[in-house]
Amino acid sequence: MKKAIIIGGNELKGEIKIDGAKNSVLALLPAALMVNGKVTFENVPNISDIKSFLEIFDYLEIDYFYEKSAAKLTIHSREITNLEVVTPLVESFRASYYLMGVMLGRYKQLTISMPGGCKIGTRPVDYHLEGFKALGADVDFSGSTIILKAEKLIASEINFPRKSVGATMNLIYAACYAEGLSVIKNAALEPEIDDLIGFMNVLGFKVLRIQNDIHIEGMEKILNVDDISYSVVPDRIEAMSYVILGLLTGEIKVTNLNYSHIKKLIDLLKAHGADLEISDTEIIARKSTVKALDIVTEEYPGVPTDIAQILGVLLMKGDGDSVITETIFENRFESFIELNKLNCKNEIVDDSVKITGGRDFIGNTVIAKDLRGCASLVFAGLAAKFQTIVENIDYMERGYSNLYKKLSAVGANIQII
Ligand code: UD1
């Protein structure tokens, strides 16, 4: 793994344009495998998780053309003969598990390695598998592989015990080729789900959201498409991250965002002293000290779990002591303890982290263990006195498009070795 050497304290100023959403594109790419024909995605983020997915496409012998500089990816989708995806590639990132719903839907079978991803808790897949069973699939395990098989899939009503992004995506795919009308109840509400729904309809599937439910009319025959284009929704976590970086370090204009997707956190910060100039697609964030906050992470439209670690850095500089309570994943807060090496004072108590405000960050060597934790260490390093070394910077490359280019453009002193 690589490390970042950061000389902190620069006043960061300039513009950062938000790219397509990681959690959308990782669901859209496999969806293209459900049809035959040419599909082009636009606004594709330049992140390493895309590279991982394309390695799986190589493994499956799918033809694609990735024009990185134009943020465009064209997939020439056709029938796949290899229905065994047993490779460490699957274990290297979480979204590989979308192949379960896609392949079960289209081919009625798949053998796949256990999915991986950031180690932020146990991250089970029981809702996914129970959902597949409800559609008539058999689910078996052999060593560390999952075996899915069905004679045919029959529509069903699936009621998730709690909202799950991944399980909702997976059941949308599978139900698109199940006979009849399926209803997913208590479906996740994240904008990335609605991005997938939008894309599925462009492909010709019949998927409709009605509040917390998603209705899917299964198709009998494999769909053929003719040169379809689809633009990925802007990444709301990337947008919130760079707004927070502006509040920490100088004046950053964050463009190409969707304010309605990040309203909850942005409005909360503004009400607590953040200097923010807001429009529907752009936010100017100026260095400010925010008042202490008591935050509980929630499913959309609440404050997302994915921003908690980065928001925490702002609160460490805030006016008074704050608390963040995590409700989605266990083990998400290890990065807060790592931040104590930069002269912060955080304490984990059960699912919460107590954050002492008013800290001056002082550079040191820190080790990243997950994507958003890594971002929090980098941002703290940029706001710190002296030099900070962030080990395992590769984690941040998984989810922040053109990371070094964007940071350097606003004046960050960051070097990768
Ligand atoms: C997705 C996102 C991740 C984000 C998370 C919550 C992707 C690739 N990842 O992760 O960035 O942090 O949503 O917004 O889009 N659960 C079960 N059983 C299951 C499925 C989930 O118990 O079968 C639990 C999880 O442990 C967790 C909660 O449900 O407590 C929500 O998880 P989920 O929304 O599924 O997260 P991911 O899809 O893994």
XYZ file of C-alpha atoms in Angstrom, residues 60-347:
288
model
C -16.193 -12.816 -17.408
C -14.849 -11.844 -20.887
C -17.145 -8.841 -21.242
C -16.023 -6.248 -23.799
C -15.847 -2.651 -22.619
C -14.158 0.599 -23.521
C -13.179 2.956 -20.700
C -12.349 6.537 -21.673
C -11.135 7.669 -18.262
C -10.368 11.268 -19.244
C -13.894 11.686 -20.651
C -15.447 9.874 -17.635
C -17.173 7.511 -20.095
C -17.459 3.750 -19.970
C -19.080 1.698 -22.748
C -20.081 -1.904 -22.129
C -20.910 -4.318 -24.939
C -23.140 -6.701 -23.065
C -23.941 -10.199 -24.331
C -24.605 -13.658 -22.965
C -22.049 -14.836 -20.410
C -21.105 -18.520 -20.297
C -18.988 -18.491 -17.142
C -21.421 -18.670 -14.233
C -18.750 -19.332 -11.611
C -17.223 -16.152 -10.282
C -14.887 -17.721 -7.778
C -11.943 -15.368 -7.537
C -10.256 -13.149 -4.946
C -11.453 -10.213 -7.101
C -14.913 -10.655 -5.554
C -13.458 -10.533 -2.065
C -11.579 -7.316 -2.810
C -14.636 -5.008 -2.754
C -18.189 -5.033 -1.492
C -20.204 -4.174 -4.599
C -19.079 -7.364 -6.357
C -22.055 -8.966 -4.601
C -24.388 -7.217 -7.040
C -23.465 -10.002 -9.442
C -25.648 -12.258 -7.270
C -28.918 -10.518 -8.150
C -27.856 -9.794 -11.737
C -26.768 -13.342 -12.617
C -29.487 -15.085 -10.640
C -32.020 -12.891 -12.449
C -30.682 -13.391 -15.944
C -29.201 -16.905 -15.797
C -31.001 -18.403 -12.784
C -27.686 -19.538 -11.366
C -24.357 -18.352 -10.019
C -21.513 -19.614 -7.860
C -19.663 -16.694 -6.298
C -17.011 -16.068 -3.661
C -18.036 -14.283 -0.466
C -18.066 -10.505 -0.986
C -15.463 -8.273 0.675
C -15.358 -4.540 1.321
C -14.266 -2.171 4.057
C -14.084 -3.862 7.426
C -16.641 -1.698 9.188
C -18.539 -4.410 10.996
C -19.854 -7.891 10.247
C -21.773 -6.798 7.112
C -23.926 -9.911 6.668
C -25.830 -10.734 3.431
C -28.779 -12.560 4.979
C -31.411 -10.085 3.664
C -30.100 -10.584 0.130
C -30.201 -14.369 0.398
C -33.612 -14.494 2.113
C -34.921 -12.234 -0.666
C -33.595 -14.567 -3.373
C -35.214 -17.503 -1.585
C -38.536 -15.634 -1.528
C -38.286 -15.445 -5.346
C -37.842 -19.233 -5.472
C -34.040 -19.615 -5.529
C -32.070 -22.257 -3.652
C -29.165 -20.870 -1.669
C -26.249 -23.116 -0.699
C -22.767 -22.644 0.642
C -19.632 -24.574 -0.209
C -16.544 -23.495 1.709
C -16.307 -19.772 1.086
C -18.616 -19.686 -1.941
C -22.319 -18.976 -2.274
C -24.293 -21.104 -4.758
C -27.534 -19.685 -6.134
C -29.852 -21.711 -8.337
C -33.470 -21.606 -9.488
C -35.622 -23.454 -12.057
C -37.380 -20.147 -12.501
C -37.964 -17.071 -10.383
C -41.491 -16.206 -9.305
C -42.468 -12.728 -8.132
C -42.983 -12.245 -4.428
C -43.445 -9.645 -1.705
C -40.168 -9.083 0.121
C -40.204 -7.169 3.388
C -36.734 -6.278 4.679
C -36.359 -6.223 8.497
C -34.392 -2.966 8.098
C -33.456 -0.785 5.159
C -30.455 -2.116 3.259
C -28.892 -0.454 0.236
C -27.192 -3.593 -1.049
C -30.143 -5.947 -0.519
C -32.533 -3.496 -2.212
C -30.263 -3.272 -5.276
C -29.826 -7.054 -5.441
C -33.550 -7.749 -5.220
C -34.344 -5.166 -7.885
C -32.064 -7.009 -10.325
C -33.366 -10.478 -9.541
C -37.038 -9.442 -9.586
C -36.634 -7.885 -13.065
C -36.576 -11.425 -14.479
C -39.015 -13.040 -11.990
C -42.492 -13.940 -13.309
C -45.128 -11.438 -12.144
C -45.187 -8.329 -9.966
C -42.711 -8.265 -7.069
C -42.957 -5.735 -4.271
C -39.950 -4.820 -2.122
C -41.211 -3.352 1.138
C -39.113 -1.203 3.454
C -36.711 -0.601 0.535
C -33.728 1.716 1.035
C -34.333 5.379 0.109
C -30.797 6.407 -0.919
C -30.538 8.447 -4.170
C -28.257 5.726 -5.564
C -31.209 3.293 -5.437
C -33.296 5.728 -7.458
C -30.409 6.102 -9.889
C -30.516 2.340 -10.469
C -34.318 2.452 -10.828
C -33.952 5.236 -13.426
C -31.383 3.202 -15.362
C -33.423 -0.007 -15.260
C -36.352 1.862 -16.804
C -34.080 3.293 -19.527
C -33.040 -0.306 -20.289
C -36.724 -1.227 -20.634
C -37.411 -2.895 -17.279
C -40.481 -1.876 -15.279
C -39.409 -0.662 -11.846
C -41.405 1.888 -9.875
C -40.781 3.416 -6.442
C -43.858 4.162 -4.330
C -42.437 5.740 -1.155
C -40.779 2.958 0.875
C -41.858 0.253 -1.575
C -40.509 -0.694 -4.974
C -42.744 -2.459 -7.511
C -41.087 -4.556 -10.198
C -42.880 -6.170 -13.122
C -40.704 -9.113 -14.215
C -39.772 -9.506 -17.893
C -40.168 -12.871 -19.631
C -37.456 -12.449 -22.245
C -33.898 -11.106 -22.026
C -33.990 -7.476 -23.143
C -31.999 -6.175 -26.115
C -30.966 -2.533 -26.142
C -29.604 -0.312 -28.869
C -26.872 2.149 -27.882
C -28.111 3.505 -24.553
C -26.417 6.347 -22.605
C -26.876 7.055 -18.916
C -25.252 9.690 -16.695
C -24.369 8.726 -13.100
C -25.831 10.900 -10.298
C -23.272 13.128 -8.447
C -21.591 11.595 -5.421
C -23.222 13.065 -2.309
C -20.545 11.747 0.061
C -17.779 13.282 -2.053
C -19.755 16.567 -2.100
C -20.212 16.631 1.690
C -16.548 15.725 2.168
C -15.241 18.668 0.146
C -17.701 21.073 1.778
C -16.238 19.972 5.125
C -12.703 20.392 3.752
C -13.566 23.994 2.797
C -14.911 24.645 6.315
C -11.683 23.245 7.753
C -9.129 24.955 5.564
C -10.084 28.019 3.493
C -12.652 28.607 0.765
C -13.765 25.825 -1.578
C -16.497 26.095 -4.179
C -17.934 22.615 -4.618
C -19.708 22.292 -7.970
C -21.810 19.722 -9.869
C -23.502 18.531 -6.679
C -27.147 17.895 -5.883
C -28.028 19.979 -2.798
C -31.319 18.137 -2.229
C -29.307 14.923 -1.614
C -27.164 16.467 1.139
C -29.642 18.952 2.588
C -29.926 17.408 6.055
C -26.245 17.761 6.937
C -25.643 21.019 5.068
C -28.599 22.774 6.735
C -27.517 21.460 10.131
C -23.981 22.780 9.663
C -25.262 26.157 8.470
C -27.540 26.431 11.494
C -24.499 25.716 13.690
C -22.257 28.444 12.352
C -20.823 27.058 9.092
C -20.182 29.781 6.499
C -21.950 28.237 3.507
C -23.355 29.820 0.361
C -25.807 27.322 -1.065
C -27.486 26.853 -4.450
C -29.081 23.771 -6.011
C -25.860 22.578 -7.667
C -23.015 24.460 -5.919
C -21.894 25.264 -2.386
C -19.164 27.685 -1.339
C -17.696 26.613 2.010
C -15.531 29.089 3.945
C -13.381 28.297 6.968
C -15.524 28.449 10.109
C -15.797 27.109 13.610
C -19.042 25.207 14.060
C -20.904 24.842 17.340
C -20.910 21.464 19.057
C -23.313 18.866 17.650
C -24.999 15.705 18.878
C -25.391 13.603 15.734
C -26.949 10.206 15.128
C -26.200 8.569 11.773
C -29.253 7.337 9.911
C -30.405 5.894 6.610
C -31.226 8.458 3.909
C -32.367 11.228 4.232
C -30.592 11.354 7.616
C -26.930 12.138 8.214
C -25.192 9.224 6.466
C -22.866 6.820 8.220
C -20.391 7.405 5.387
C -19.766 11.030 6.424
C -19.480 10.476 10.201
C -15.699 10.077 10.323
C -15.069 13.152 8.144
C -17.635 15.302 9.940
C -15.909 14.306 13.165
C -12.732 16.123 12.051
C -14.691 19.377 11.723
C -16.197 18.871 15.176
C -12.710 18.326 16.676
C -12.065 21.941 15.718
C -15.565 22.972 16.801
C -16.761 25.198 19.589
C -17.499 22.756 22.444
C -17.675 18.985 22.768
C -19.703 16.862 20.349
C -21.063 13.330 20.167
C -21.617 11.141 17.090
C -23.614 7.944 17.500
C -23.403 5.274 14.809
C -26.520 3.199 14.117
C -25.657 1.342 10.886
C -22.258 -0.377 11.292
C -20.095 -1.524 14.199
C -16.346 -0.747 14.253
C -16.755 2.426 12.230
C -14.945 4.685 14.669
C -11.416 3.247 14.904
C -10.202 6.225 12.865
C -11.229 8.567 15.702
C -8.724 6.897 18.019
C -6.075 7.117 15.284
C -6.802 10.863 15.111
C -5.752 11.186 18.746
C -2.195 10.847 17.401
C -2.716 14.283 15.771
C -3.422 15.880 19.163
C -7.153 15.186 19.120
C -9.088 13.941 22.110
C -11.735 11.411 21.125
C -13.191 8.654 23.228
